[in-house]
Coordinates of C-alpha atoms in Angstrom, one line a residue:
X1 CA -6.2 42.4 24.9
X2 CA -9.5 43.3 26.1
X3 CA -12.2 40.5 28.0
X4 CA -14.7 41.3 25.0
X5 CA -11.5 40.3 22.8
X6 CA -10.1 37.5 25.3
X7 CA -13.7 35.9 25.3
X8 CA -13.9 36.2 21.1
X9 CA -10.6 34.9 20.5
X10 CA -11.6 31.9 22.8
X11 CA -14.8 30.8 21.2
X12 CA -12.9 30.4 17.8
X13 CA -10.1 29.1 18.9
X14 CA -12.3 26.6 20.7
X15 CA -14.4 25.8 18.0
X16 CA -13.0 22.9 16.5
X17 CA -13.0 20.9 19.8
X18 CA -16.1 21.9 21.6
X19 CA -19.8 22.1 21.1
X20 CA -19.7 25.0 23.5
X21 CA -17.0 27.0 22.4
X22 CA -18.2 30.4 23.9
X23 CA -19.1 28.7 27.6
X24 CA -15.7 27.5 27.6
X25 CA -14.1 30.3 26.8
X26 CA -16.0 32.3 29.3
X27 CA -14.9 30.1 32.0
X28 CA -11.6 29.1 31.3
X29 CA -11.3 33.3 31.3
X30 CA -13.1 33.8 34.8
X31 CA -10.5 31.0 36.1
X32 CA -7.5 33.4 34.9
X33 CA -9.4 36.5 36.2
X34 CA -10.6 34.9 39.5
X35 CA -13.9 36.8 39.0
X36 CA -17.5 36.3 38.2
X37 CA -18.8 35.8 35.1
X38 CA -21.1 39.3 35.5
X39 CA -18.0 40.9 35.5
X40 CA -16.9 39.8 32.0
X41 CA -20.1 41.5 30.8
X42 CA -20.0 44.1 33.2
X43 CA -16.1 45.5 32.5
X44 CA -16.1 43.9 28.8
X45 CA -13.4 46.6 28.0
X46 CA -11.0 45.7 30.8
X47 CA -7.4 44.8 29.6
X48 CA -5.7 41.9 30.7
X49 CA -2.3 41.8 32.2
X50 CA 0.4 40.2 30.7
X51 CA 0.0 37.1 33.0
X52 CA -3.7 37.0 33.2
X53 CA -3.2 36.8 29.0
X54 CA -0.7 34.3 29.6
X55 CA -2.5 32.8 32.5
X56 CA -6.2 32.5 29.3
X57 CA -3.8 31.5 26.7
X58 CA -2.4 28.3 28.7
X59 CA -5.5 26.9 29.7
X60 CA -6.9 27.1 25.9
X61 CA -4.1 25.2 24.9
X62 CA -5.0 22.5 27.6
X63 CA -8.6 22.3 26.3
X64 CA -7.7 22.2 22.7
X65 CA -6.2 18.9 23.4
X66 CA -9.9 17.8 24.8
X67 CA -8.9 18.3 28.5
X68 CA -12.2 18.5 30.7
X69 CA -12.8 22.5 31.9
X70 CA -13.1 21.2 35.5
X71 CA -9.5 19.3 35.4
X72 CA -7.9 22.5 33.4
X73 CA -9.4 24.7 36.2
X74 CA -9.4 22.4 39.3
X75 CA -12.5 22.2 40.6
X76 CA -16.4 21.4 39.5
X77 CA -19.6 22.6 41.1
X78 CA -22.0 20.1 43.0
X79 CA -24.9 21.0 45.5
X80 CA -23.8 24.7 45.1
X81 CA -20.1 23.5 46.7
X82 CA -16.9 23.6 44.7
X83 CA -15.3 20.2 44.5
X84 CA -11.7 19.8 44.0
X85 CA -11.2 17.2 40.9
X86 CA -8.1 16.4 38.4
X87 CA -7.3 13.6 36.7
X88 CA -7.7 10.1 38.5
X89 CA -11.4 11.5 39.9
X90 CA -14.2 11.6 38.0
X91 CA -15.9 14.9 37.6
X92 CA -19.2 15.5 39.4
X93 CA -22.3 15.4 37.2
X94 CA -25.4 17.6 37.6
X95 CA -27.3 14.5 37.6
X96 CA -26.1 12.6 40.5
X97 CA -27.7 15.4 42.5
X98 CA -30.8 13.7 42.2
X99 CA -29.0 10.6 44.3
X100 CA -28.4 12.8 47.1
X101 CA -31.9 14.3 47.2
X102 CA -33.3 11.1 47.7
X103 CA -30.9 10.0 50.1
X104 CA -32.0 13.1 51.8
X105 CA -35.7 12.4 51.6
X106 CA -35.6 8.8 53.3
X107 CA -34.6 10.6 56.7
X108 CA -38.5 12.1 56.5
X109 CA -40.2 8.9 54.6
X110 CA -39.0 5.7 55.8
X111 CA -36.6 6.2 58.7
X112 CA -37.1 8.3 61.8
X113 CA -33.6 8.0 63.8
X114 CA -31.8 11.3 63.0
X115 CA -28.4 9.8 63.6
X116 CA -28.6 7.5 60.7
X117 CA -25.4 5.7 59.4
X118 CA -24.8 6.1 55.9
X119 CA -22.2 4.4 53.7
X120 CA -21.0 6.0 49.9
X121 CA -19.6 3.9 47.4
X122 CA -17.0 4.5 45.3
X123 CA -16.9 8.5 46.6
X124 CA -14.6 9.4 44.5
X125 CA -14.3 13.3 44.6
X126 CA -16.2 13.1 47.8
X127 CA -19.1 14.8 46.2
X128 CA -22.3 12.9 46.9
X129 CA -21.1 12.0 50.9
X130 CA -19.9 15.5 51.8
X131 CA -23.4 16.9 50.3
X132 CA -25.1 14.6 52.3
X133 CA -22.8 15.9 55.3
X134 CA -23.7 19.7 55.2
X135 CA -27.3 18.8 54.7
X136 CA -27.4 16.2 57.8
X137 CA -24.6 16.7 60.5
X138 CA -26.6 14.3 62.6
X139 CA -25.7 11.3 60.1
X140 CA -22.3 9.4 60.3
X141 CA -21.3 8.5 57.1
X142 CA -18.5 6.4 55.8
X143 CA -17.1 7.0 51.8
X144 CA -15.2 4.0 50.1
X145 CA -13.1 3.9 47.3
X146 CA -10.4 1.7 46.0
X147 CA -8.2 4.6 44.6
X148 CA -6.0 6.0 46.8
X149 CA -5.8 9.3 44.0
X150 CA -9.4 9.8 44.4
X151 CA -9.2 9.3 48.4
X152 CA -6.7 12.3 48.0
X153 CA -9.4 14.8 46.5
X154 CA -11.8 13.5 48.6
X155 CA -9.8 14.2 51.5
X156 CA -9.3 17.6 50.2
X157 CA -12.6 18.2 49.9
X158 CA -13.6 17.2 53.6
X159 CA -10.7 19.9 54.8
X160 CA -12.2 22.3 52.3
X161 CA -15.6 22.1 53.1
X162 CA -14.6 21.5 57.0
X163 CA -17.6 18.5 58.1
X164 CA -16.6 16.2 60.7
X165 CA -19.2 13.2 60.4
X166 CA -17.5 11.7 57.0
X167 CA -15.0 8.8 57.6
X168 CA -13.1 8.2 54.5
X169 CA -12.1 4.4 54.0
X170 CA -10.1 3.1 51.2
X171 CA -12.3 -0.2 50.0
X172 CA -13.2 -2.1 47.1
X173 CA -17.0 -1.8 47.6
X174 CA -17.8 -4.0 50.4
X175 CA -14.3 -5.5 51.0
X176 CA -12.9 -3.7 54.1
X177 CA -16.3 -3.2 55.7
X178 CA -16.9 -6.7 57.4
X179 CA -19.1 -6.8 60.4
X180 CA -20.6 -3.3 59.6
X181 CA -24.3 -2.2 59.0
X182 CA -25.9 1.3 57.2
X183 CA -29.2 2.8 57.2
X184 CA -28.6 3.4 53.8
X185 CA -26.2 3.0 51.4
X186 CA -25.7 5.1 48.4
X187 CA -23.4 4.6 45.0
X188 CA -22.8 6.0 41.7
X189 CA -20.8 3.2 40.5
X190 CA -19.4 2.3 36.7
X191 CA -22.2 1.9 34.7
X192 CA -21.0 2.6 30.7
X193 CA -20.7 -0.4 28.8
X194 CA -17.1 -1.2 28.4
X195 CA -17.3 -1.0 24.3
X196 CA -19.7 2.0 24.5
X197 CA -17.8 4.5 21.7
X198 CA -18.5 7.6 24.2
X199 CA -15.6 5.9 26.4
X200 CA -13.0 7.7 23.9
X201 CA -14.7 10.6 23.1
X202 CA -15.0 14.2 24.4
X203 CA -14.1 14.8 28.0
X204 CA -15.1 11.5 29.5
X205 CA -11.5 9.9 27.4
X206 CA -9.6 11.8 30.5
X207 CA -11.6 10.4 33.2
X208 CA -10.3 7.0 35.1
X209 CA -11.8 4.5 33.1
X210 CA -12.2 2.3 36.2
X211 CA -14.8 4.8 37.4
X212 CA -17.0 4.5 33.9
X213 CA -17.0 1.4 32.5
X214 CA -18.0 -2.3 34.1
X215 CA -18.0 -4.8 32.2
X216 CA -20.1 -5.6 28.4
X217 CA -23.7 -4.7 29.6
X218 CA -22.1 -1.8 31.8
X219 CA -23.8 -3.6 35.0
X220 CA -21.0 -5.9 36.3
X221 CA -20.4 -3.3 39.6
X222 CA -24.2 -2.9 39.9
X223 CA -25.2 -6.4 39.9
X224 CA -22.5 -7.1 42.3
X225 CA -23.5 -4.5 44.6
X226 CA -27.2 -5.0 44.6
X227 CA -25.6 -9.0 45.2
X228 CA -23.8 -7.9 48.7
X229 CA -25.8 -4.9 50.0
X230 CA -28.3 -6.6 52.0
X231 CA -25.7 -8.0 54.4
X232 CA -24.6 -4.0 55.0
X233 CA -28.3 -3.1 55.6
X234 CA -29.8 -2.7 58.7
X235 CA -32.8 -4.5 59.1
X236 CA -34.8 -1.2 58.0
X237 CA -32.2 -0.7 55.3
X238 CA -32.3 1.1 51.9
X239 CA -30.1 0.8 48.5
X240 CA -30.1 4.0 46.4
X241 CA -28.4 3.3 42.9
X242 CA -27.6 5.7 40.0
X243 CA -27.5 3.9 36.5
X244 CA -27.6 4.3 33.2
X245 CA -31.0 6.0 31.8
X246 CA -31.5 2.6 29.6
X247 CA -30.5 0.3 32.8
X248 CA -33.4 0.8 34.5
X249 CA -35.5 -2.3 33.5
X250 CA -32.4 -4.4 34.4
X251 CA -31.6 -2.6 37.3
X252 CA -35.3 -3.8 39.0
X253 CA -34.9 -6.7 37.9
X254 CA -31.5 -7.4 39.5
X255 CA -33.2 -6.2 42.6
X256 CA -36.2 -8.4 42.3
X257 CA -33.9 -11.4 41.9
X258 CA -32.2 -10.9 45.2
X259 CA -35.3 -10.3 47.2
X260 CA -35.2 -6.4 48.0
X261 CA -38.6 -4.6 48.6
X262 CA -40.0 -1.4 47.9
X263 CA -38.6 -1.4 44.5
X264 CA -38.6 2.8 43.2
X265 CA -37.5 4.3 40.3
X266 CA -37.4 7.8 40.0
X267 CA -37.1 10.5 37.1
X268 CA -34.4 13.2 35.8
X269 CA -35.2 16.2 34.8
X270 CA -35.1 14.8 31.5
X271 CA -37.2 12.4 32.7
X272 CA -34.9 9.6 32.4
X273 CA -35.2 6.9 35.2
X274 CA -31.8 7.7 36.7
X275 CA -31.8 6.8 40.1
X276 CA -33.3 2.8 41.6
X277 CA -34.0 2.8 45.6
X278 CA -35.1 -0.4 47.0
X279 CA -35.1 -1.9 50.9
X280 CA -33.5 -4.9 52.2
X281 CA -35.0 -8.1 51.3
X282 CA -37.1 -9.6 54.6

């Protein structure tokens, strides 16, 4: 079997359980070639070996049962890294990268200290504290979560990507962090309403449930954040929140009930309000 044929063969066979049958195929085919994808369109007449078909064959089978690409291949892009991920993380999201460009921009807008203390949480894979980490190596920053199997990948991350100013901590949110204070503190926490019907389809029915859902309105880990922040803020403090694109009205207004200033939502690139900053409350 040829790529050409390889890549042809995966599109139809992937047809009945993805709306991108022919991305899928392509990289479920670069994962058993260990190559680019030019070079599927480059060498399109290159045979397989009898493992690489093997290799193609096995991982179609994995995502004809619905299995996300980045668990069947191990690993999801993010800030131009490769993040190990399998099951029990959830998968890194094109979106969140808007939370860490913001968490970038407060080191030039509203703090000057270039050794800022910075707390994830719920880190999960890692992602959004170890981008933060090769973009500031000044900054000490601490990632929470209360899974010990996403601690693991983001542990293997850290080794991977080799920084040194990321503590990894396992916590509940705020539970094992008494007596501690952050210049800012950043979170992509559960935010899908726990009935919402896109909980048990497509890829997001093999993610950890506990990382997607929180409660009826999908804001119970939000509001209780936003609730216990303040006391983790230094007095020049800032909460940077991803939500829901509809969760933004609710989102302020959670913030305006506890007292935070400097209330700021700010746009995807769908121009969905995606991501809420706000500073401690006076």
């Amino acid at each position: 079997m040829t790529i050409e044929e390889a890549l042809r063969l995966g599109a139809e066979t992937l047809q009945a359980c993805s709306d991108t049958p022919r991305l899928d195929s392509e990289c479920l085919l670069m994962q058993s070639l260990a190559v680019q994808r030019s070079h599927l369109y480059a060498w399109p007449q290159q045979a397989l070996s009898e493992l690489q078909q093997s290799q193609f064959n096995h991982f179609l089978a994995k995502r004809l049962t619905g299995q996300p690409i980045a668990y069947i291949r191990g690993w999801q892009e993010f800030w131009s890294e490769r993040f190990v991920v399998g099951p029990g993380v959830l998968i890194p999201r094109p979106e969140t990268e808007l939370l860490v460009e913001q968490a970038l921009a407060l080191s030039s807008k509203h703090l000057t200290d270039s050794e800022l203390t910075v707390l994830d949480l719920g880190t999960g894979s890692g992602c959004i504290a170890l981008a933060l980490a090769k973009e500031r190596p000044n900054w000490r920053i601490t990632a929470v979560d209360q899974s010990t199997v996403a601690l693991d990948y983001a542990q293997k991350n850290l080794d991977q990507l080799a920084v040194s100013n990321v503590e990894l901590l396992q916590s509940r949110w705020f539970a094992n962090l008494s007596g501690r204070r952050f210049d800012i503190i950043v979170s992509n926490p559960p935010y899908v309403a726990a009935d919402d019907a896109h909980l048990i389809q497509g890829d997001v029915r093999f993610e950890p449930p506990s990382a997607l859902a929180s409660g009826q309105d999908g804001l119970d880990d939000i509001g209780l954040i936003i609730e216990h922040a303040a006391r983790f803020l230094t007095p020049a403090g800032t909460l940077l929140l991803e939500h829901g694109f509809d969760q933004a009205a609710p989102v302020a207004a959670l913030l305006a009930d506890q007292q935070y200033g400097g209330i700021q939502q700010i746009r995807d690139l769908q121009q969905h309000i995606r991501v809420t900053l706000a500073h401690r409350p006076d």
